[in-house]
Structures are given as structure tokens and as C-alpha cells.
XYZ file of C-alpha atoms in Angstrom:
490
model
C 111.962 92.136 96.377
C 112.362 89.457 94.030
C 112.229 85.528 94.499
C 114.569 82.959 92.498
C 112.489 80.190 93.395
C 108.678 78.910 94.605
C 107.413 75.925 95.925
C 104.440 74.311 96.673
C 104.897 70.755 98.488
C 101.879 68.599 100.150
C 102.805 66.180 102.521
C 100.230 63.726 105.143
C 102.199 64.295 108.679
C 105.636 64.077 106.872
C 104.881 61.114 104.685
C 103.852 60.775 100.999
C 105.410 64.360 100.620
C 105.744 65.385 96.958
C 106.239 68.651 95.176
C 102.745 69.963 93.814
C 104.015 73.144 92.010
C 107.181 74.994 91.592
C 108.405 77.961 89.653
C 112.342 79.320 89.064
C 112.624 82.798 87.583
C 115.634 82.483 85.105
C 116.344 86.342 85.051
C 115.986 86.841 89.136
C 118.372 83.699 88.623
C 121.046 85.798 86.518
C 121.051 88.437 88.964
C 121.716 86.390 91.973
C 124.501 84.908 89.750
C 126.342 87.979 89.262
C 125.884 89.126 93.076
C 127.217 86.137 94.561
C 130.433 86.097 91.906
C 132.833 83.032 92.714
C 129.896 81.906 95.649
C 127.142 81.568 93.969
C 125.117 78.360 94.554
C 122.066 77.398 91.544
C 119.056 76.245 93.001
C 119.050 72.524 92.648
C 116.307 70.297 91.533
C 113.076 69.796 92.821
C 113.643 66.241 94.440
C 116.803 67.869 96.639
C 114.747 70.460 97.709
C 111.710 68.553 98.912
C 114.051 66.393 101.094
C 116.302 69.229 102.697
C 113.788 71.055 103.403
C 111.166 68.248 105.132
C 114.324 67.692 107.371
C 114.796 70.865 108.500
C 111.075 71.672 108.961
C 110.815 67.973 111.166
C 108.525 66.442 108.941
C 111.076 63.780 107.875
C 111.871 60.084 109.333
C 109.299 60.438 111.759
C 109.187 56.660 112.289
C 112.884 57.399 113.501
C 113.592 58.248 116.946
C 116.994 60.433 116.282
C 118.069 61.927 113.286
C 121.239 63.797 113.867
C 119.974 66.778 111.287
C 116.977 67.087 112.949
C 117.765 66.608 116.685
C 121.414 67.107 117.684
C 121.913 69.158 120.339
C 124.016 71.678 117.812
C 121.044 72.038 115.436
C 119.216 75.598 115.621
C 115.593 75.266 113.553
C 115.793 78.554 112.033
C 111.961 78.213 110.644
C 110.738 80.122 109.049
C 113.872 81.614 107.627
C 116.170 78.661 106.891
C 119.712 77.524 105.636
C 119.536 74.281 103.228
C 122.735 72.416 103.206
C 122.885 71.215 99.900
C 124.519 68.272 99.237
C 126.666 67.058 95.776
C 129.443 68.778 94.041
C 128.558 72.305 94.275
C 128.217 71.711 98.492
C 127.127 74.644 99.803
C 123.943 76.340 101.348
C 120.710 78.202 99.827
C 119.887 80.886 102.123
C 117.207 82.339 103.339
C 114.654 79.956 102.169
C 111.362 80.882 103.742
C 108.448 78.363 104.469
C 105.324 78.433 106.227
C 103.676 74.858 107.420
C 99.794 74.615 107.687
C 97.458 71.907 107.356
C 98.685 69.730 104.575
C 100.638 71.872 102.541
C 104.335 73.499 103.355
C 104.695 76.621 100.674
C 108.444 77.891 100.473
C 110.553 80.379 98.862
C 114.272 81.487 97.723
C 113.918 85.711 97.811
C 117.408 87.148 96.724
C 119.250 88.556 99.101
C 120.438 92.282 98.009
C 123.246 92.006 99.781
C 126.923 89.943 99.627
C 127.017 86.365 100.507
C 129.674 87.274 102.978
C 129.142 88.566 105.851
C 125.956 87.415 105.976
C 123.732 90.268 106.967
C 121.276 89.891 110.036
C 117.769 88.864 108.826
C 116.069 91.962 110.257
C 118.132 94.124 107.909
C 116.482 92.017 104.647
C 113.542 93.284 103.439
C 113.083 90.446 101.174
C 112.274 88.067 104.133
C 109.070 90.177 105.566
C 107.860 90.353 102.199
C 108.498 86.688 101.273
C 106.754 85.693 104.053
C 103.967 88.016 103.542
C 103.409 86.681 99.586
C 103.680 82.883 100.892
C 100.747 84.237 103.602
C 98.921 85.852 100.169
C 99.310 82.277 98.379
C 98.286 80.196 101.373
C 95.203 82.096 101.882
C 94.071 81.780 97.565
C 94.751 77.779 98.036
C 93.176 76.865 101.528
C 90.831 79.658 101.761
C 89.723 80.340 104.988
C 90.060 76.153 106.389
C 93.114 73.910 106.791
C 92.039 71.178 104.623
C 89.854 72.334 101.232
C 88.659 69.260 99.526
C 90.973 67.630 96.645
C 89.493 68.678 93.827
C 89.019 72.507 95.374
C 93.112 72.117 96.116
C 93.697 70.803 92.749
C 91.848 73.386 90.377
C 93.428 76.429 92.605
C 96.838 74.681 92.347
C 96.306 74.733 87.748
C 95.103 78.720 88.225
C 98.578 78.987 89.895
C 101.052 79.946 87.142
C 97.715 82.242 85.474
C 98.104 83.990 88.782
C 101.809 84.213 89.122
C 101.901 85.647 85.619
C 99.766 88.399 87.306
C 100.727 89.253 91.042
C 104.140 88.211 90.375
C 105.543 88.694 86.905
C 109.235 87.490 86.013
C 109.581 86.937 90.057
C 108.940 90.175 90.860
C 105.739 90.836 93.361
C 103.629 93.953 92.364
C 102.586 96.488 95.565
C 105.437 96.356 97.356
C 107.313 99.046 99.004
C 109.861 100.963 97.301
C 113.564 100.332 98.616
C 115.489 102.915 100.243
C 114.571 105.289 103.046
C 110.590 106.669 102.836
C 109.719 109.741 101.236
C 109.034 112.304 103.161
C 104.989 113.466 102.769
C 104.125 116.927 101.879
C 101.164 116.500 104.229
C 99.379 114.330 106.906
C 98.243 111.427 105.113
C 95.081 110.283 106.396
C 94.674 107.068 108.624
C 93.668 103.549 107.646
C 94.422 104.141 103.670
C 96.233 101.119 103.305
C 96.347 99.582 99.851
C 94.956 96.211 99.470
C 98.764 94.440 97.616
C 98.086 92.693 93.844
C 99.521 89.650 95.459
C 96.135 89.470 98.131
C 94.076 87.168 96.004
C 91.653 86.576 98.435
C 90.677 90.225 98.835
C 87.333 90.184 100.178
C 84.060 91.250 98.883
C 80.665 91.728 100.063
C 79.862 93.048 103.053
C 83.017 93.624 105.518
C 83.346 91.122 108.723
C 85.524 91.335 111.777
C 86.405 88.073 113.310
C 88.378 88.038 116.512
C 89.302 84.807 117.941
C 90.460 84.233 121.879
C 92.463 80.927 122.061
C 93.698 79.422 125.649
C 96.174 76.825 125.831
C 96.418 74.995 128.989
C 99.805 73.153 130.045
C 99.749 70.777 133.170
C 102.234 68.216 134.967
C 100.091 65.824 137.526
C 101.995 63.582 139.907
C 98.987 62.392 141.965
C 101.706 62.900 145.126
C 101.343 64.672 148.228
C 104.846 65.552 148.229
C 105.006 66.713 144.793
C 102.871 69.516 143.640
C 101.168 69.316 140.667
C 101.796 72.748 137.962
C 99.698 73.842 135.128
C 99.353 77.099 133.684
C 97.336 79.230 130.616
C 98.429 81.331 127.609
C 95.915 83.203 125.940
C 95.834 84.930 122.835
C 93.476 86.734 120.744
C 93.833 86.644 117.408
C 92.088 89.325 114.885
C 91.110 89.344 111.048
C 89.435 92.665 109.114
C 87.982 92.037 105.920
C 86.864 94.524 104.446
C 87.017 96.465 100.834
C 88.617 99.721 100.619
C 90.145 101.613 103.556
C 90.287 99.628 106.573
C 88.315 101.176 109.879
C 89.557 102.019 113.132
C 88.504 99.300 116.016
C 88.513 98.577 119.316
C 88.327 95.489 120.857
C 87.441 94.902 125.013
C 88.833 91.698 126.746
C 86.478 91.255 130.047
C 87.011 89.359 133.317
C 84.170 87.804 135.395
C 84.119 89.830 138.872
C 86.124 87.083 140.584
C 88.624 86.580 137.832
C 92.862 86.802 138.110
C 94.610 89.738 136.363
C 95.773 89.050 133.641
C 99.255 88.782 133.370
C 102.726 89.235 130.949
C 100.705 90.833 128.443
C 102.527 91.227 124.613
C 100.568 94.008 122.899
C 100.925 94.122 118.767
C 102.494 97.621 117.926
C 99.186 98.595 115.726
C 97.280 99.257 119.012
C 97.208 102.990 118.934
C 96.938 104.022 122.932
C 96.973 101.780 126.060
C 96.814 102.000 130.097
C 100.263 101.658 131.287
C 98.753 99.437 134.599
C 98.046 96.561 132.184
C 101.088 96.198 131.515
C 102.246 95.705 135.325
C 100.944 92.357 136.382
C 103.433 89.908 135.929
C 103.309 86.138 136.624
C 106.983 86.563 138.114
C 106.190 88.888 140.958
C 102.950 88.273 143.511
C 99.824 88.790 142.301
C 97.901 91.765 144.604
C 94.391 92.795 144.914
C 95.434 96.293 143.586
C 96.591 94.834 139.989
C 94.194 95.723 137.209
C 91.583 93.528 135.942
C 89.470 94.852 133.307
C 88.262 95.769 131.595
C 91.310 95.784 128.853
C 90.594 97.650 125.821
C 93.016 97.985 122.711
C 92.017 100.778 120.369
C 93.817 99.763 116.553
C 93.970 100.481 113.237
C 94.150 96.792 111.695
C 96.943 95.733 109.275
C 95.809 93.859 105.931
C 96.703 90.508 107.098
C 95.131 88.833 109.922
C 97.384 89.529 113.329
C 97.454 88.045 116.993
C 96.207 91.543 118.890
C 97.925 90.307 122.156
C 98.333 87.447 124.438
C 98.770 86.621 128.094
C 99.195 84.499 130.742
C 96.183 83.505 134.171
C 96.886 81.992 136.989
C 93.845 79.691 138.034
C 92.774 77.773 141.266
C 92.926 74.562 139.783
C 93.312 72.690 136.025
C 90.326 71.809 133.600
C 91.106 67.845 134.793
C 92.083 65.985 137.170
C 93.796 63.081 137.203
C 95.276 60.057 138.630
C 97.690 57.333 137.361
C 98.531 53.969 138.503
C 100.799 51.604 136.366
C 102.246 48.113 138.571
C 104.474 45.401 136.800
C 103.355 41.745 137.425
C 105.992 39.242 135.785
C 105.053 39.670 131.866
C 102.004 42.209 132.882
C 101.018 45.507 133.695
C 98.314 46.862 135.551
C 96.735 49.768 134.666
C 94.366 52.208 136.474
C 93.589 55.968 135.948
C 91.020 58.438 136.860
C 90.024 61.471 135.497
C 87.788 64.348 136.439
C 86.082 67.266 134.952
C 86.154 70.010 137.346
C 83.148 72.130 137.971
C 83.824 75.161 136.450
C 84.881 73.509 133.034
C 82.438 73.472 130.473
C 80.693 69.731 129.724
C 80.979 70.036 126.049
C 84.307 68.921 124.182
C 85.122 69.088 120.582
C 86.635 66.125 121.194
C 88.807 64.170 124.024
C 91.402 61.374 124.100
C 94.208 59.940 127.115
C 96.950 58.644 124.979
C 98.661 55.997 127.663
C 101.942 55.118 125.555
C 104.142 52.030 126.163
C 106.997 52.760 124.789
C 110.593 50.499 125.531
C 108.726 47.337 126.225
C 108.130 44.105 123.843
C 105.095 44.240 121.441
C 101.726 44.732 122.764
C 99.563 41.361 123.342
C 96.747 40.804 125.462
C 95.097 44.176 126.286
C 92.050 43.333 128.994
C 91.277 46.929 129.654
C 87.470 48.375 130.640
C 86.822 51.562 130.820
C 83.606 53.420 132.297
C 82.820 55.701 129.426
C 83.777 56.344 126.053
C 85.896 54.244 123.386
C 89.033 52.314 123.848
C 91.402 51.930 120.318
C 94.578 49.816 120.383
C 97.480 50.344 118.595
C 99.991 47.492 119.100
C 102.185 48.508 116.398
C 102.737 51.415 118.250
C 102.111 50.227 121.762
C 99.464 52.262 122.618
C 96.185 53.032 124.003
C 93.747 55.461 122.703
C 90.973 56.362 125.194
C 88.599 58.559 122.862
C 86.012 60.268 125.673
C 84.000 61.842 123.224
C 81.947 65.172 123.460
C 80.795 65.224 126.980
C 81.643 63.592 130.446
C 78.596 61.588 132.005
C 76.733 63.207 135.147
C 79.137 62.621 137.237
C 81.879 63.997 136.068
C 83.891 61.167 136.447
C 85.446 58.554 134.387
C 87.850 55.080 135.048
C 90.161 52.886 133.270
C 91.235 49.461 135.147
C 92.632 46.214 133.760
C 95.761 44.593 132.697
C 98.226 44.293 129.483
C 100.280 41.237 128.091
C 103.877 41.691 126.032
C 105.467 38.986 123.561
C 107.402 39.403 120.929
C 110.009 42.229 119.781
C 108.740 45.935 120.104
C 107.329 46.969 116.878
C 106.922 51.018 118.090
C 109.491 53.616 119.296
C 111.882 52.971 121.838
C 111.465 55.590 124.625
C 113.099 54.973 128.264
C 110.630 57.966 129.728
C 107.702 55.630 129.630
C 108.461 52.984 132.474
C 108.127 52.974 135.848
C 107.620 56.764 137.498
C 107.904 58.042 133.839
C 105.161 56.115 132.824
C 102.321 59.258 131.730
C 99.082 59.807 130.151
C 99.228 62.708 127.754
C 95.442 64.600 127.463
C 94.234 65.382 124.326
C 91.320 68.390 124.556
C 89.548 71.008 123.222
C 86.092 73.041 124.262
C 84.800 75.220 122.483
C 83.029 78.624 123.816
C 84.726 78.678 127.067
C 88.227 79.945 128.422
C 89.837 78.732 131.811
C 90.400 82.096 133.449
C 86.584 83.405 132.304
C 88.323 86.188 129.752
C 85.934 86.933 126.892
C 85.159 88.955 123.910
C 81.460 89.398 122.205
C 80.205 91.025 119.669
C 78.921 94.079 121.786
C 82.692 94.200 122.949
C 83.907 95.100 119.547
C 83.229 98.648 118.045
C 84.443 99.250 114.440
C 84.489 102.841 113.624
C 83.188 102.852 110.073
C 80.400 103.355 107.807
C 80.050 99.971 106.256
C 78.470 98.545 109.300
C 80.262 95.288 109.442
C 79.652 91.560 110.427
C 81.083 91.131 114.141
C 81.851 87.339 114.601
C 83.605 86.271 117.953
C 84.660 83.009 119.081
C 86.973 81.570 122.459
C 88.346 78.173 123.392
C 90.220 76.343 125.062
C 92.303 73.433 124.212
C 95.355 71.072 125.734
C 99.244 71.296 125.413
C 101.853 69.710 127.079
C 99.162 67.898 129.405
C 100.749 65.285 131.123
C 99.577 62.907 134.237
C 102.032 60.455 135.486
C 102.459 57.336 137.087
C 101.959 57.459 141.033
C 103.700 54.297 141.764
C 107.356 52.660 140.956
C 110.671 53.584 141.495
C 112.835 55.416 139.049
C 116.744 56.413 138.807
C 115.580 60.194 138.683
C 112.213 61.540 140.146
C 112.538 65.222 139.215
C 110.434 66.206 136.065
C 111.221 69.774 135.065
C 108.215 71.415 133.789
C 108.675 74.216 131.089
């Protein structure tokens, strides 16, 4: 595998996006010359790049509310293996160009594709793209470490060690340790398990003494209509994510996923192909079909040989009695005003300790915000009349009761400053929860450090962690009159 092209590009939420670093390998350049004959298309300059490839990721014109490249009904996002239309007298399109987004940086690349520009072969086939994606992973890791957001000056002095490192993992385009192309040889004996070679490319190879981190993450989605004759839907997807790192041969593990005695199956389970052996009846309970008492429910253990890179092990789906909060929504028109009231409660069995919590209550497709005499019972209200909207910030913790109120009323004048949206009147009015907890999961699946055995010598550092955070959390307005009172909930 070889790349034509590398780029490093920071960005704040899509704006102030420039190019940090980039690097073109003339020779790698040559090749892809002669392969694509009459069709071949030279990687244009930096400035082109940076703003096809912000558009295709979503990052650009955020402050607009369509952009036919971005959200036409025809357009595919093909992230993280993309086509970039290129625009000027050589039209055409660069293809694949790989990216990965996280935190403030987007790092891309052009690998050349061993194979004619026409017919385009299916992506699985390319080699190049696993591998691309599995450097970009190698260089994310050396310039963020093991956070989303290293400090300036820590970003800056990896980004100047960049083309000293290139020059080493990945001379004239080239990365070192990968595998050979063409078929495998065939061994002349068993080779034994877990030797996997740690690539030249893996700056961030790890030394000291080895550590295991596995990390359960639940996502909870929910649509409230505070209506009897609607019901209200949520739902939770869980994964657990894993990371070995360790120097030398990698050890066998296996991990155990519990269930408190009263817990739901869990269901639709996806089960990464490294796990070595597995009951078939975990695999049974699905959230399609009716949920019995004779469906497994832990505990779930996944024997594995890790891969170098840090993997999700599985993830699945709970069904649970009721959602982490409950809420209500009231919003009534009065001439130039609106009255506002909502409710929200912490259930019992959620934990009373946030990371952090906000109700975003958007006003969208009315004039600009004016007045705003709003109380509210606990926590911090923030108002954003450029954007027509309120910010309820709830903190860490919910008071005794559980229990917390928002009542008043809201002025417009002038011309809307914010996004036009005609899903936030009337019926279609929401809130939209913002939440995280940390050390606590909605269906009561856990992992712990005496839940992990690692077969190996070294005795490694065990770290576990679970949460559980918001998605798609919507509560909307109880009152009005719409054109179309069916929300379809994905």
C-alpha cells in the first residue's frame, strides 16, 4: 500500500478550518499517473482539498440550513471512504480519499488504488483502504494521545515531529509492516497464538507495565409526547469497547458482561470476529420477537485474542421499564408571546450524579428573541437570542426531590436572526436532553475488574469504566394543533 497524498486539517465545529500539515509523494504520484493513462486526475492544491472535503464530511456552511452537496436527497456520505468532486479544468473525482473525524482534527488520505480507474472495483476488494485507515488510526493516536483535545502547544510540537516521523514509518509514501500482497503463504507449521507484530507506523506503542481498559457505553434514545393516546418510545444500545496495551505478544482475555438478577436479556447482540468461542443462546434474543423468561441472561462471556488496535468487543440492545427522565412539555401562543412550562424527572433507579445536563428548548421559525421572563427551580438558565434559544444547564445532580420546573413567558420583535426550522411550532415544538452519568448503565449490565481475566505473565493493569449518556432525546409539546401529528421515531 502506498499513499499519494496526507493531510492533516484542524477545524472548531466546521469553522476556522485550515490545513495544519500535508505531504504528496511525487514518485507514488508517477505511478498513479501511469495507471490511470488518459484518466488520471493530479491531486490539487491544498485550499481545494480542505473545502471538498469539509463538505462532504458536513462540517461546512453550518450556519446554512440546506446545502444541496451536503443534504440532497441523492447525496450518499460515503465517510470514511469518499469521492471528491473536484472542480476546474481537469473536472473529475479523487477517489478513495479516506478520513477519520475526532475531536478537533479531521486526518485524511489519497492511497492508490492498484487497480483501473474503470470499473471501479468494490472497496472491500482494496487493500489500500483497511490499511489507510489503519495508518490515519496510527497518526491520530501519536497527535491526540489518549484524549480528544491535547493542549496547543502539545498539538503543535507533535504536528513539527511529523515529517521526522513520516521519513521513518512511512518513507517515499510507502508504510513499513504491512502485509505482503497476493494470497498468504502457506506455514510450514502451527504458528503460535497472539504473536502479532506491533506495525513501524504504531507510534504510540506502549511501554511500561501492560493495561487493559474496557469501556461499556449506553446510549439512550427517547420520543415523549406527554399524551395518553400516544405512547411514549425510548430504547438502549450498548457497546463495550476494548483496548490492550501491552509490549510484546499480546495475551489471551476474557471479558464477562453481568446482569443484576432482575435484569432484561440482552438482545441483537454483534460479536467482533476475534472472540474465539461463544454460546450459541446469546445470540437468540432478539428485540424483534417477544422477549421470554427462558432467553439467556448472563452471564455473557467472550473469550479473545485482542487485535493491536483498540476494537468495540460487541454491542447490544435492552429493553427497560421506563427512561432515565421524564418529562413534560407545555408551549401556548398569546398574541406576540409564548408560554412556556416543562417538567422533568429523574427516575429512581437512575443514578443522581451527571457529568453534566442541559434541555435545549429551540425556537426556531419565529422573529428574534426579546423578552425572555423564564424561572426555573434549579440549575442555570443561558439565552441565546441569536439563535433563539434556551439553554437550561442542570448541572451535576438533581435536588432531593428529584424534580425540577421551568414556567414563564417569551417576547419576539424583530427579523429572526437563527435558523429557520418549521418542526419547532406548535405540536413540533420539543426539548432535546442533553446527558451523561458516569458509572452507571440503564439496563444494570456491567464489567469490573474481577470480570476480566488476561491470560499472561505480565500481570497487567485492569481498568473498567460504564456510562450512560443521551441521543436522539426528545420531549415534545403537549398542546397545539399541527397539520401532521405522527412523529416517526427511528
Amino acid at each position: 500500500m502506498t499513499l499519494r497524498a496526507l493531510w492533516i486539517i484542524s477545524h472548531e465545529k466546521g469553522e476556522n478550518a485550515a490545513v495544519r500539515f500535508s505531504r504528496r509523494f511525487s514518485t507514488v504520484e508517477h505511478r498513479a499517473k501511469r495507471l490511470a493513462g488518459p484518466c488520471y486526475l493530479a491531486v490539487p492544491e491544498d485550499n481545494v482539498i480542505l473545502q471538498h472535503l469539509l463538505t462532504e464530511l458536513g462540517l461546512a456552511d453550518s450556519d446554512k440550513p440546506y446545502v444541496a452537496l451536503r443534504d440532497d436527497c441523492l447525496y450518499r456520505p460515503g465517510a470514511p471512504a469518499m469521492e471528491l468532486h473536484v472542480d476546474g479544468p481537469e473536472k473529475g473525482a479523487l477517489w478513495p480519499v479516506l478520513a477519520i473525524l475526532h475531536g478537533p482534527l479531521v486526518l485524511a488520505c489519497l492511497p492508490l488504488a492498484d487497480a483501473p480507474p474503470e470499473p471501479r472495483p468494490p472497496l472491500v476488494s482494496l487493500l489500500s483502504v483497511s490499511q489507510g485507515l489503519t495508518l490515519l488510526a496510527g497518526l491520530q493516536t501519536f497527535l491526540l494521545g489518549s484524549g480528544s483535545k491535547p493542549d496547543g502547544e502539545g498539538l503543535a510540537s507533535r504536528l513539527a515531529m511529523l515529517p521526522s516521523v513520516l521519513l521513518q514509518i512511512c518513507p517515499l509514501g510507502t508504510p513499513l509492516d504491512v502485509p505482503p500482497l497476493g494470497p498468504p503463504a502457506t506455514p510450514a507449521g502451527p504458528a503460535p497464538g497472539g504473536t502479532q507484530k506491533q506495525p513501524a507506523w504504531k507510534t504510540g506503542v506502549h511501554r511500561g507495565r501492560p493495561v487493559v481498559n474496557v469501556a461499556l457505553l449506553e446510549t439512550v434514545r427517547s420520543m415523549q409526547y406527554g399524551n395518553r393516546s400516544r405512547q411514549d418510545l425510548w430504547d438502549v444500545y450498548g457497546t463495550v469497547t476494548c483496548k490492550c496495551e501491552v509490549e510484546g505478544v499480546l495475551p489471551n482475555v476474557t471479558v464477562t458482561l453481568s446482569l443484576p438478577p432482575n435484569g432484561s436479556p440482552l438482545q441483537d447482540l454483534l460479536i467482533h470476529p476475534c472472540v474465539s468461542s461463544l454460546d450459541s443462546s446469546i445470540l437468540t434474543a432478539s428485540s424483534v420477537d417477544n422477549c421470554d423468561s427462558s432467553a439467556f441472561s448472563g452471564p455473557y462471556k467472550f473469550p479473545f485474542s485482542p487485535p493491536l488496535e483498540p476494537f468495540r468487543l460487541c454491542s447490544y440492545t435492552s429493553q427497560v421499564p421506563v427512561p432515565p427522565i421524564l418529562g413534560s412539555y407545555q408551549l401556548k401562543e398569546e398574541e406576540n408571546q409564548l408560554r412556556v412550562t416543562a417538567n422533568l424527572k429523574l427516575h429512581e433507579s437512575v443514578k443522581n450524579n451527571f457529568e453534566y445536563c442541559e434541555a435545549h428548548l429551540p425556537f426556531f421559525n419565529r422573529d428574534q428573541m426579546g423578552v425572555v421572563e423564564v424561572k426555573v427551580s434549579s440549575g442555570q438558565l443561558d439565552v441565546s437570542k441569536e439563535k433563539n434559544l434556551l439553554v437550561w444547564a442542570l448541572g451535576q445532580k438533581f435536588p432531593k426531590s428529584r424534580e425540577v420546573t421551568l414556567e414563564g413567558k417569551i417576547s419576539f420583535s424583530g427579523p429572526a436572526a437563527g435558523p429557520a426550522d418549521p418542526l419547532c411550532t406548535e405540536l413540533t415544538a420539543y426539548i432535546k436532553m442533553y446527558f451523561k452519568v458516569p458509572d452507571t448503565t440503564l439496563s444494570g449490565c456491567s464489567v469490573d475488574q474481577h470480570s476480566v481475566q488476561v491470560y499472561s505473565s505480565a500481570k497487567p493493569r485492569i481498568v473498567t469504566s460504564r456510562e450512560l449518556q443521551s441521543n436522539d432525546y426528545f420531549i415534545w409539546n403537549s398542546t397545539g394543533s399541527a397539520p401532521v401529528s405522527v412523529v416517526v421515531f427511528f
